CSV table of C-alpha atoms in Angstrom, one decimal:
chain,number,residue,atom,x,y,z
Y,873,UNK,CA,0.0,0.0,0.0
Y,874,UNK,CA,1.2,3.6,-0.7
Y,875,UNK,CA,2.2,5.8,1.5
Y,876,UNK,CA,-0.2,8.5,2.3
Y,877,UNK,CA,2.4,11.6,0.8
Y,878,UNK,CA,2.9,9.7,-2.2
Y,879,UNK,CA,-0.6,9.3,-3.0
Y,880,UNK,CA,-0.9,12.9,-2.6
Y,881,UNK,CA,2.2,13.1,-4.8
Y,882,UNK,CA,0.1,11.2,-7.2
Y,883,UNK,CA,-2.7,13.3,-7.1
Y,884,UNK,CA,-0.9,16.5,-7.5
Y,885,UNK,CA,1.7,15.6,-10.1
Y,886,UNK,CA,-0.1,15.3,-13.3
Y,887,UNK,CA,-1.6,18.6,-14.5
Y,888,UNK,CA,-5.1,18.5,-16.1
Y,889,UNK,CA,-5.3,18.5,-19.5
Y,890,UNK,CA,-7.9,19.8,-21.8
Y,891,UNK,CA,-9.3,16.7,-22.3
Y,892,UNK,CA,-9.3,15.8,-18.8
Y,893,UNK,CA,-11.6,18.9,-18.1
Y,894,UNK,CA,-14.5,18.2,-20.7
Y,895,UNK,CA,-14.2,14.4,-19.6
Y,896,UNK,CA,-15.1,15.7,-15.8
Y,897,UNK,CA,-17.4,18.5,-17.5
Y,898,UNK,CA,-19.5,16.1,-19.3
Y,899,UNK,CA,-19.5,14.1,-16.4
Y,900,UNK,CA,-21.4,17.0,-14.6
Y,901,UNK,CA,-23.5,17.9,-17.3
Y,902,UNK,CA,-24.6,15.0,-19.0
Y,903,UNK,CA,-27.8,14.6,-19.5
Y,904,UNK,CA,-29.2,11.5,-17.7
Y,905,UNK,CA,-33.1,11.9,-19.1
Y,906,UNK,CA,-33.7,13.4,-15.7
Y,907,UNK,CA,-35.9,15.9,-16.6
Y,908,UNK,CA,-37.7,13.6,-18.8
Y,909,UNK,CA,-38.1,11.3,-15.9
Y,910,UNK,CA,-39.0,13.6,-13.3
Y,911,UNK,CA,-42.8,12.9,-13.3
Y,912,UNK,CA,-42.7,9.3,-13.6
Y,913,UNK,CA,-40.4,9.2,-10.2
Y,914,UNK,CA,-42.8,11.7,-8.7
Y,915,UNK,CA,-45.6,9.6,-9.5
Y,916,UNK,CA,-44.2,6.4,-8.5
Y,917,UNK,CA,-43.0,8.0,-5.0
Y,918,UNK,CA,-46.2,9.1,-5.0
Y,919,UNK,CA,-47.7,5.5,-5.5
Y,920,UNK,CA,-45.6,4.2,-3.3
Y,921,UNK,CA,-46.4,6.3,-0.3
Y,922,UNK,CA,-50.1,5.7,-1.0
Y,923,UNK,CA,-49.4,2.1,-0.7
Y,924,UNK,CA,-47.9,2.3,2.7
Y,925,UNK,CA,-50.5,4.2,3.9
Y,926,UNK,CA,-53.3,1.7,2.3
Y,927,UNK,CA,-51.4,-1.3,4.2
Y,928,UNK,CA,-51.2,0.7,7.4
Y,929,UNK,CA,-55.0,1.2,7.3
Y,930,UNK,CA,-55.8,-2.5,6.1
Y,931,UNK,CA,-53.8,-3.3,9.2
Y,932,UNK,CA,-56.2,-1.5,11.8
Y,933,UNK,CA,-56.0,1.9,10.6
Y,934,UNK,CA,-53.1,4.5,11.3
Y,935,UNK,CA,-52.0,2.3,14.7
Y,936,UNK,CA,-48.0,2.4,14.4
Y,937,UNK,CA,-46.1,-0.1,15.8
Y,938,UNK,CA,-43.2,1.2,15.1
Y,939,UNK,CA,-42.3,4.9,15.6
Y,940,UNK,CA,-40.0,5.3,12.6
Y,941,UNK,CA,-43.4,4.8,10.3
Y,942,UNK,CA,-44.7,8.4,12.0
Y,943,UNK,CA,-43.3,10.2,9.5
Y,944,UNK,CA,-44.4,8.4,6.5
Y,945,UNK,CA,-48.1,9.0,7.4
Y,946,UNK,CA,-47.1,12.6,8.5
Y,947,UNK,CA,-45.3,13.4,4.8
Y,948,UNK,CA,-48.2,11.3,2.8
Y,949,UNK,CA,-51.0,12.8,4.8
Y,950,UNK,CA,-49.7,16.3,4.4
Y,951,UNK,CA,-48.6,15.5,0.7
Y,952,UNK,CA,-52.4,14.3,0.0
Y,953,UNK,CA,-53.6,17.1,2.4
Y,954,UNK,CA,-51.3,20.3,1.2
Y,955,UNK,CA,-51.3,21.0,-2.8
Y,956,UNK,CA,-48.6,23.9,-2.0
Y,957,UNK,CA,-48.9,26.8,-4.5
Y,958,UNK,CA,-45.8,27.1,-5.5
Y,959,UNK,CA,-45.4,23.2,-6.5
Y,960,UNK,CA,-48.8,21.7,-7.6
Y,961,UNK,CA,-50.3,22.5,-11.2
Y,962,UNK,CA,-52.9,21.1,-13.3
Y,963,UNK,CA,-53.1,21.2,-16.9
Y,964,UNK,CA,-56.8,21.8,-17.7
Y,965,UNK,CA,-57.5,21.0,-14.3
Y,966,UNK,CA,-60.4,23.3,-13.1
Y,967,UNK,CA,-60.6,23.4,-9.4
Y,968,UNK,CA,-63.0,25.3,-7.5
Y,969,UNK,CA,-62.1,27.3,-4.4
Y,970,UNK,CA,-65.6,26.6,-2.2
Y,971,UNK,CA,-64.2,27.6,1.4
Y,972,UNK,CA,-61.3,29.8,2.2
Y,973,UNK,CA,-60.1,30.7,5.4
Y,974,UNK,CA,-56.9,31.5,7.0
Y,975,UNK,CA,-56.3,30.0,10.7
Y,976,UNK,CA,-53.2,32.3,12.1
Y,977,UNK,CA,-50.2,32.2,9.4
Y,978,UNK,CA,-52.0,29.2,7.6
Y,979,UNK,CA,-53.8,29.3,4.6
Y,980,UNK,CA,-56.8,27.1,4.3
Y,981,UNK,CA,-59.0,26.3,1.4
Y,982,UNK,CA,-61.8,23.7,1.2
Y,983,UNK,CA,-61.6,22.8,-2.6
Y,984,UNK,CA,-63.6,20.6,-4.7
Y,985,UNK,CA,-61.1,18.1,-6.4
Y,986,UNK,CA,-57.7,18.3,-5.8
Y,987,UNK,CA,-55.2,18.0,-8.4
Y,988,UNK,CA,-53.4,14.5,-9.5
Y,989,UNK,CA,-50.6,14.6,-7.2
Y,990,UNK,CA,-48.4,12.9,-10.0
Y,991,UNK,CA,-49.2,16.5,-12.1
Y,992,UNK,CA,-46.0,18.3,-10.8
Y,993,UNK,CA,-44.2,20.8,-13.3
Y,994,UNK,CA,-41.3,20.0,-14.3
Y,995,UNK,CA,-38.8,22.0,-12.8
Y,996,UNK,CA,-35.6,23.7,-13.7
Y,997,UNK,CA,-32.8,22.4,-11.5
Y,998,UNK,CA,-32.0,24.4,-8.4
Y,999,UNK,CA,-29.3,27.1,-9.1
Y,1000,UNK,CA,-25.3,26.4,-8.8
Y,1001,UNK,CA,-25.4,27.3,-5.2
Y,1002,UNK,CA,-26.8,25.1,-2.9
Y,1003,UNK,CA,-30.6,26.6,-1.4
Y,1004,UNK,CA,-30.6,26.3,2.0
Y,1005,UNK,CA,-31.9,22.9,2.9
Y,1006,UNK,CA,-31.1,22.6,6.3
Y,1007,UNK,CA,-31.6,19.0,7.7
Y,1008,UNK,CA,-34.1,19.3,10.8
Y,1009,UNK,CA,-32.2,19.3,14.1
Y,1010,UNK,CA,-33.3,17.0,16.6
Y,1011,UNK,CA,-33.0,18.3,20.4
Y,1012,UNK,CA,-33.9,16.2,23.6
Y,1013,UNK,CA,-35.1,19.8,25.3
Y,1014,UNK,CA,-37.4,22.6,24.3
Y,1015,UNK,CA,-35.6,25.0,25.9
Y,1016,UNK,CA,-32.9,23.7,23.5
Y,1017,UNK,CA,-34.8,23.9,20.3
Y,1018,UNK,CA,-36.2,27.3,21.3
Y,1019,UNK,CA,-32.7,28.6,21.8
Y,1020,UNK,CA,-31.4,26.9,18.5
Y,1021,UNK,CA,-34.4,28.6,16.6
Y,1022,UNK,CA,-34.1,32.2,18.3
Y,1023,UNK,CA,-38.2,31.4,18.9
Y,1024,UNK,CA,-40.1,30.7,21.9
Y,1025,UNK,CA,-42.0,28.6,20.7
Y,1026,UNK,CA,-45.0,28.2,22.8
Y,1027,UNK,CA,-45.5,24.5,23.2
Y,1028,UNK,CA,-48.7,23.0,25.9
Y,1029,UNK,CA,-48.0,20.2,28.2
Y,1030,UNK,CA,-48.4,16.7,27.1
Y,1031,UNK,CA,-51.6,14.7,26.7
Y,1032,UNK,CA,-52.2,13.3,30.2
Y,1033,UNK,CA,-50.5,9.7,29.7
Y,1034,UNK,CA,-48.2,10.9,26.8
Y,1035,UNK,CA,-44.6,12.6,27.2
Y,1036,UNK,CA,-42.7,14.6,25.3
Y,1037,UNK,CA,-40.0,12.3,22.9
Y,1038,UNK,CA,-38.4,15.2,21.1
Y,1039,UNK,CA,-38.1,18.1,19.1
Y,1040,UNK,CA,-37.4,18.5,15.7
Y,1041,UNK,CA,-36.4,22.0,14.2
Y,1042,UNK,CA,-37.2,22.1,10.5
Y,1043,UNK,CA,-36.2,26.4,9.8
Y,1044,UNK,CA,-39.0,27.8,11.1
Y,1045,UNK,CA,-41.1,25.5,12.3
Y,1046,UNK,CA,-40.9,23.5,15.4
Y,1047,UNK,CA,-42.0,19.6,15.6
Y,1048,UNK,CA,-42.9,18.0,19.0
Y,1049,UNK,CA,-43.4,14.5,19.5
Y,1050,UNK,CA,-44.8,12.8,21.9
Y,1051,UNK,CA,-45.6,9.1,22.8
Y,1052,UNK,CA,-48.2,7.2,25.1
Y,1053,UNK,CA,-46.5,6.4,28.5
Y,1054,UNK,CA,-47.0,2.7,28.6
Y,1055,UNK,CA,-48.6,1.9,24.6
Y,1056,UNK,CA,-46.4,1.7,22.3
Y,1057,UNK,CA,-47.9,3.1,18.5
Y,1058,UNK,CA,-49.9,6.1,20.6
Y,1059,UNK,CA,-48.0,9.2,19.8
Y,1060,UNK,CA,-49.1,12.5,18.7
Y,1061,UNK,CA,-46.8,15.4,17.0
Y,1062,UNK,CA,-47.3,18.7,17.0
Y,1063,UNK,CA,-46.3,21.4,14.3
Y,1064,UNK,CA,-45.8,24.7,16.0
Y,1065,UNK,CA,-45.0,27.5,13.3
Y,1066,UNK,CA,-45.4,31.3,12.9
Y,1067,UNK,CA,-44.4,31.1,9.0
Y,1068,UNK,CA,-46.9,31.4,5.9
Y,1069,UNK,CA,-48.5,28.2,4.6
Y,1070,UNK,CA,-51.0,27.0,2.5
Y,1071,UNK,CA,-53.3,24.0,2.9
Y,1072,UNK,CA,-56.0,22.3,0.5
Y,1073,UNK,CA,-58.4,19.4,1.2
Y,1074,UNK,CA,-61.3,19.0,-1.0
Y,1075,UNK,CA,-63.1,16.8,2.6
Y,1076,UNK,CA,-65.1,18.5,4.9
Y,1077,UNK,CA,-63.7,21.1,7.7
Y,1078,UNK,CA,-65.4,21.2,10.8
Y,1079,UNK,CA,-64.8,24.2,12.8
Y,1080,UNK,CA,-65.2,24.0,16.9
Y,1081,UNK,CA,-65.0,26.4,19.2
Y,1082,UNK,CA,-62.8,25.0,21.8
Y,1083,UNK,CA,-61.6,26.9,25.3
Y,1084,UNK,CA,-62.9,30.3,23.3
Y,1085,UNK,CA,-60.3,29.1,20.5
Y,1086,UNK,CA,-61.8,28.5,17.0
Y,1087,UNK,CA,-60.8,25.2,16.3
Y,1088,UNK,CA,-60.7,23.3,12.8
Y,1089,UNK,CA,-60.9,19.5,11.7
Y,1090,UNK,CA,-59.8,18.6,8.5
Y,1091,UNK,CA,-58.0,15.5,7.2
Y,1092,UNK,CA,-57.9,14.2,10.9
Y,1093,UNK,CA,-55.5,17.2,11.6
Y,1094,UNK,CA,-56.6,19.6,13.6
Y,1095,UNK,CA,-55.7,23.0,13.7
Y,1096,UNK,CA,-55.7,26.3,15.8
Y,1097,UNK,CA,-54.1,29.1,16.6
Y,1098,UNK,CA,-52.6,31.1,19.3
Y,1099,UNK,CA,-50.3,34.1,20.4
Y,1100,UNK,CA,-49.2,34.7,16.6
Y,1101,UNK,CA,-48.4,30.7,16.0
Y,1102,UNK,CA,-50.5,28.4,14.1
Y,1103,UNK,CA,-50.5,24.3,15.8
Y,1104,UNK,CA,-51.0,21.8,13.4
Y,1105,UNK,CA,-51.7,18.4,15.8
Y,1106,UNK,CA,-51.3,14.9,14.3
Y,1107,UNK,CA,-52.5,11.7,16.0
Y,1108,UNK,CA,-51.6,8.4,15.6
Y,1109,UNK,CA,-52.7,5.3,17.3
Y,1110,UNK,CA,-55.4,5.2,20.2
Y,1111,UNK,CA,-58.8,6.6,20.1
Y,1112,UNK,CA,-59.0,10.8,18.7
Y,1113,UNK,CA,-58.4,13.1,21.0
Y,1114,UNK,CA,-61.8,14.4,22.3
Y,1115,UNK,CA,-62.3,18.4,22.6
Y,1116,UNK,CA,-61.9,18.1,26.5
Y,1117,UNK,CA,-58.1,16.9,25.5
Y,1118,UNK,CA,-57.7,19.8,22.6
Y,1119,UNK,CA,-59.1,22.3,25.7
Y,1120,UNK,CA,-56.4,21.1,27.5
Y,1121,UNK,CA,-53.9,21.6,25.4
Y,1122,UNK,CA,-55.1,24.9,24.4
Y,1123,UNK,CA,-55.4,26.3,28.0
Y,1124,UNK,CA,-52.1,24.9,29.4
Y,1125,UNK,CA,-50.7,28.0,26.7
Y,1126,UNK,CA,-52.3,30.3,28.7
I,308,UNK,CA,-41.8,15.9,7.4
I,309,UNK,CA,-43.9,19.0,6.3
I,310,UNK,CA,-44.4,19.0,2.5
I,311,UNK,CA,-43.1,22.5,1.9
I,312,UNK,CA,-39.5,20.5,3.5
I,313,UNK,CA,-40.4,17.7,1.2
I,314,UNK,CA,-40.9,20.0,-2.0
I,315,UNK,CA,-37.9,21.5,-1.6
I,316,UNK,CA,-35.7,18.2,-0.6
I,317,UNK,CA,-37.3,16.7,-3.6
I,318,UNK,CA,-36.1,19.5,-6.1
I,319,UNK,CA,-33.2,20.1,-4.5
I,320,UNK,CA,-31.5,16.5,-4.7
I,321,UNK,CA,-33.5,15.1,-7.5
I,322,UNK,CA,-31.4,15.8,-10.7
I,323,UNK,CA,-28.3,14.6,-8.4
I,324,UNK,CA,-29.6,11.4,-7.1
I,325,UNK,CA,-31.0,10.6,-10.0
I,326,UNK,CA,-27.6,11.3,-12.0
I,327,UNK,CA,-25.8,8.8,-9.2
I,328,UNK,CA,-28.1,6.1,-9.8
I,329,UNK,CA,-27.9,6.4,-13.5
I,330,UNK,CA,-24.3,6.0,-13.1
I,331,UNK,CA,-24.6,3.4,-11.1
I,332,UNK,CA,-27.6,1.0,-12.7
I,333,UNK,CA,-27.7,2.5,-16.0
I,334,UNK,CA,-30.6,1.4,-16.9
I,335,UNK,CA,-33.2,3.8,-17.3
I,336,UNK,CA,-36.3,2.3,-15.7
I,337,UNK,CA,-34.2,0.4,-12.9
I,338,UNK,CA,-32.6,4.2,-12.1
I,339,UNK,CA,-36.5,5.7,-11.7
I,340,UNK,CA,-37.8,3.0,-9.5
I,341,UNK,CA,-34.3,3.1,-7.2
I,342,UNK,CA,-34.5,6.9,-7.1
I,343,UNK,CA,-38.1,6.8,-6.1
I,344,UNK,CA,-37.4,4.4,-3.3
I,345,UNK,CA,-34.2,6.8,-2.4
I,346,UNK,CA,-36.7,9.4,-1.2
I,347,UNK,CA,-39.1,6.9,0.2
I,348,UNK,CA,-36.3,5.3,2.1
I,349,UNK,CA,-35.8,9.4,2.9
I,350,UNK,CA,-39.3,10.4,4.1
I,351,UNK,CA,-39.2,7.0,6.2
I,352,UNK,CA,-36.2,8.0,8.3
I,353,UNK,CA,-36.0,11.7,8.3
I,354,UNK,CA,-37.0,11.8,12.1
I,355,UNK,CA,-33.6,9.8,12.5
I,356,UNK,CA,-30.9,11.8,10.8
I,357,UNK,CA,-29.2,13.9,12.8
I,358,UNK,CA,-26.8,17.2,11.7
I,359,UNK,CA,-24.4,16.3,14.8
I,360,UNK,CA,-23.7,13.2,13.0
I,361,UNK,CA,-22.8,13.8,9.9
I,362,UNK,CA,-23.6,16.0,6.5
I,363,UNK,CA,-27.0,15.8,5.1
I,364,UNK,CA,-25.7,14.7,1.8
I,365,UNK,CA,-23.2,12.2,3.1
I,366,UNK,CA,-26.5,11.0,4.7
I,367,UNK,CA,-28.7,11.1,1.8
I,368,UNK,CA,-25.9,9.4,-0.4
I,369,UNK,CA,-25.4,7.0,2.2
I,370,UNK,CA,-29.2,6.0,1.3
I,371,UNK,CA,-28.7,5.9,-2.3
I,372,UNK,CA,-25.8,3.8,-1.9
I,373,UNK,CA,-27.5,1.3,-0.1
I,374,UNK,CA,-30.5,1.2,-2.4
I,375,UNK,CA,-28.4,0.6,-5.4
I,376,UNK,CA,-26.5,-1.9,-3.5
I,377,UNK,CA,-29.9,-3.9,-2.8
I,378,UNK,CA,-30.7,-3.4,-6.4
I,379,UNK,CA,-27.5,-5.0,-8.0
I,380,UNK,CA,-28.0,-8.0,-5.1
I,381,UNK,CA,-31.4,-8.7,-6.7
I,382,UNK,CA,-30.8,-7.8,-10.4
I,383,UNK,CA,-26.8,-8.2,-11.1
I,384,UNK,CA,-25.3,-10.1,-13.9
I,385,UNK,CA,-22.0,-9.5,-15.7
I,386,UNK,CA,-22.3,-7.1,-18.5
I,387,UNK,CA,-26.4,-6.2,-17.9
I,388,UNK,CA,-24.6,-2.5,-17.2
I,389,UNK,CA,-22.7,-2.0,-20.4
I,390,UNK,CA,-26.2,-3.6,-22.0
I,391,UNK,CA,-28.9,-1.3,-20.1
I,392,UNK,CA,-26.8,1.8,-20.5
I,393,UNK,CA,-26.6,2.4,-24.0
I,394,UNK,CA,-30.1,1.5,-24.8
I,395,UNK,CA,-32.0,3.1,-27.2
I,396,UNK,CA,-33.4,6.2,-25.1
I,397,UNK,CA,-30.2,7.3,-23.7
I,398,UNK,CA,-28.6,7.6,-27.3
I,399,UNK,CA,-31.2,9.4,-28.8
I,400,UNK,CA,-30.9,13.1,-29.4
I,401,UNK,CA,-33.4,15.0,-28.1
I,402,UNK,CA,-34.2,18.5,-29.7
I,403,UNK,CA,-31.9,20.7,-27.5
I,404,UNK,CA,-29.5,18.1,-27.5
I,405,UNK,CA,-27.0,17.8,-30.8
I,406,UNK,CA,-26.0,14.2,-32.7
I,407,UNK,CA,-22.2,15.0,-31.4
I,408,UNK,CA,-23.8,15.6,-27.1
I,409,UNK,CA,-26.1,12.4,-27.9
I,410,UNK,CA,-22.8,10.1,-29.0
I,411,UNK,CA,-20.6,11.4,-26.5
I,412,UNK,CA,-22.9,10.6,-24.1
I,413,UNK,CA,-23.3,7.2,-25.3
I,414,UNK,CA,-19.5,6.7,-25.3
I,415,UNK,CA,-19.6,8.2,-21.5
I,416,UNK,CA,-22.4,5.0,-20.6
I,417,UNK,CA,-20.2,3.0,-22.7
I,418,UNK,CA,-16.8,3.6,-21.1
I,419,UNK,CA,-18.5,3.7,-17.3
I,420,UNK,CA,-20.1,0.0,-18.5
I,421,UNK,CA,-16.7,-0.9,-18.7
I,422,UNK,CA,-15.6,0.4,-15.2
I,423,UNK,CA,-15.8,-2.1,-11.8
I,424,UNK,CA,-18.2,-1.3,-9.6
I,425,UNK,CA,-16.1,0.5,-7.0
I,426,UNK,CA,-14.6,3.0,-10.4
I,427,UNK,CA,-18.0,3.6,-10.7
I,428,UNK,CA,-19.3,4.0,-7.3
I,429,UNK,CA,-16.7,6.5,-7.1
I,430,UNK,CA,-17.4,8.6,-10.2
I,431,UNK,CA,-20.9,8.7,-9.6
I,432,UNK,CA,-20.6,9.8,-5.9
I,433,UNK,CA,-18.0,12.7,-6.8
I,434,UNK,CA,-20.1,14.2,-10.1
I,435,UNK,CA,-23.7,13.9,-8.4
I,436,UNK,CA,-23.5,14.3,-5.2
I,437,UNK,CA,-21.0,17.5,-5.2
I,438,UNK,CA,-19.8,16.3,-2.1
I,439,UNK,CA,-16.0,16.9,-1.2
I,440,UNK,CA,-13.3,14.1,-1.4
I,441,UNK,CA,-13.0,14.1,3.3
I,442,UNK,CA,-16.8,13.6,3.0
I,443,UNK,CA,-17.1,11.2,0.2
I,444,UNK,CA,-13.4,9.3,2.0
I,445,UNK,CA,-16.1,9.1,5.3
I,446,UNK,CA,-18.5,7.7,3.0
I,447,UNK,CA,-16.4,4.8,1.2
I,448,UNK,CA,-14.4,4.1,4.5
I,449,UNK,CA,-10.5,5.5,3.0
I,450,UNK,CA,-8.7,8.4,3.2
I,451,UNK,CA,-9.2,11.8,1.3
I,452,UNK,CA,-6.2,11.1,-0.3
I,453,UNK,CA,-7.1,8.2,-1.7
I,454,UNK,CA,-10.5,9.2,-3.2
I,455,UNK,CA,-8.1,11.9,-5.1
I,456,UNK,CA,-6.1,9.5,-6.6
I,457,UNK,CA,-8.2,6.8,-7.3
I,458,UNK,CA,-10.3,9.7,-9.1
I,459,UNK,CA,-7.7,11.0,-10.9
I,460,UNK,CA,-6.7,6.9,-11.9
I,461,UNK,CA,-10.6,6.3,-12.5
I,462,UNK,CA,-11.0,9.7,-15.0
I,463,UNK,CA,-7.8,8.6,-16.8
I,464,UNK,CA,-9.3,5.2,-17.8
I,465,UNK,CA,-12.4,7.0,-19.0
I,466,UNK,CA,-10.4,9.2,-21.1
I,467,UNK,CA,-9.0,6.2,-22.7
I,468,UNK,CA,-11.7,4.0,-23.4
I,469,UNK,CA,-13.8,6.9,-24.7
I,470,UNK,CA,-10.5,7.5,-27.2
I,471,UNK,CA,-10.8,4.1,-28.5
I,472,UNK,CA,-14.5,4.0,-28.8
């Protein structure tokens, strides 16, 4: 085996040549029919997530026995759920806008079909530089996340029989998980942002007013919002939290 | 995962994942489905990765490697590469793309056919993932030093197989 300085030697000694430089140019550039294959990948992700979900539900209906799954149904629900406005497009697809609402930062609209979800533009490849996709950052304490993110995020205490897991900061918006104390699968997360967003659902949203707090079911998420942040709960596992539960959520932010 | 964070993973990484795998598999159709499960296998265990632990792209190759892996332990046969990359699709100009771009790319699939797998593990991981030679060394398990030469020895080979193509 060569020494370490040698193979550095190695490396270094041979200038590029011309050639050289298109060979790792074309290399770069090439095109792989990416573009052309972009919706068919979207589509089968797409198909793919659908699936897991389906099985999930034929197996007793959103109960995870895992943890690691949460975030399959969180993505696929929210994917099926949230047609973002910057991302989803139709060709010829008429959609009608019946209900529109906005609960805090969030965007809601009750529509009456949404579109195909494999019906994504094509899109020009992100820039030379790098966007800022910052990985979300994982912290055992709120205190901690809150200090990472510069935001106090306001999150209530736990579910009576859950506890707090984690937190996840994803830019501006703060995840906190909980699980059930003693079942494993019960666990609940919590979305806790003060950033624009847009959601669409073509089901029915039923508003409640909960602890003087106008509260909206849609999609089995259920939203509200308070002090300038919007809280987007998820449930999985267990029987849905009844509004005595979302009260006491709600108050303990008070 | 929020879908906003999905969106923008998903645009951000597509054209380079899907440019690894193509590398890797060749084959058009094998390269969709693995990329597809890339960011399935992503969505699945995106509570787990952490930023203390290592890059997110040294993470998210880490994923693609070990897709593609599963897929040559199901699918691999000596010279299916060489046969899957230069198939009809890939060689075909498209409008933007001249006669000249369209056989030099063929010659490209033609002379990575001919690499070995770990030549081409490396050239796909250094021209997709744009990741440097310490992170893609922590990725292969050797030394920085040794991804530059085995680059520089890997590029040199492509040179010369694309010259007597």
């Amino acid at each position: 085996m060569k020494h370490e300085a040698s193979l550095d030697r190695e490396a270094n000694l041979e200038p590029e040549d011309e050639k050289m430089a298109e060979l790792r140019a074309l290399l770069l550039n090439a095109d792989t029919g990416a573009e052309n294959s972009r919706a068919r990948v979207r589509e089968r992700l797409m198909r793919k997530l659908e699936k897991q979900i389906l099985n999930d539900e034929e197996k007793g209906a959103i109960i995870m026995r895992k943890r690691s799954k949460k975030p399959v149904i969180a993505a696929a629900a929210a994917l099926c759920l949230i047609a973002t406005a910057t991302t989803a497009y139709a060709t010829g697809f008429a959609q009608t806008v019946l209900e529109s609402f906005k609960v805090g930062n969030i965007a809601v609209e009750r529509v009456d079909q949404l579109p195909d979800s494999s019906q994504t533009a094509p899109r020009e490849e992100t820039a030379a530089g790098r966007p800022d996709v910052s990985a979300p950052r994982n912290f055992a304490a709120l205190a901690d996340a809150q200090a990472a993110a510069g935001v106090d995020f306001p999150a209530p205490s736990a579910v009576p029989g859950y506890a707090a897991t984690g937190y996840s900061l994803h830019n501006s918006l703060l995840e906190a998980q909980y699980a059930h104390e003693s079942e494993s699968g019960r666990i609940y997360s919590l979305l806790i942002s003060n950033s624009e967003n847009k959601i669409q659902t073509a089901d029915d949203i039923r508003a409640v007013t909960v602890a003087d707090t106008a509260v909206y079911f849609a999609n089995g998420i259920i939203l509200w919002e308070y002090g300038g942040f919007t809280y987007e709960l998820y449930q999985m596992g267990g029987e849905d939290f009844d509004v005595d539960i979302i009260a006491m959520l709600i108050e303990s932010l008070r | 995962m929020q879908t906003d964070r999905f969106e923008l993973l998903f645009d951000t990484y597509y054209g380079r994942i899907f440019r690894y795998v193509r590398y890797r598999v060749g084959d058009l159709q094998a390269t969709e489905d693995i990329t597809s499960d890339i960011f399935l296998r992503v969505v699945e265990n995106y509570h787990a990765y952490s930023a203390e632990k290592s890059a997110f792209e040294v993470w998210l190759f880490a994923i693609a490697r070990n897709a593609v892996t599963d897929h040559h332990r199901q699918t691999w046969r000596n010279g299916s590469w060489l046969a899957a990359a230069v198939d009809i699709e890939s060689a075909r100009p498209s409008p933007e793309d001249g006669a000249i771009a369209a056989e030099r790319r063929e010659y490209l699939y033609r002379a990575l056919g001919a690499l070995r797998e770990k030549e081409r593990r490396l050239i796909a991981l250094k021209f997709s993932s744009e990741m440097k030679n310490t992170e893609i060394a922590g990725l292969l398990g050797i030394s920085a030093s040794q991804v530059g030469v085995r680059l520089h020895r890997t590029l040199r080979k492509i040179k010369k197989i694309m010259e007597r193509l």
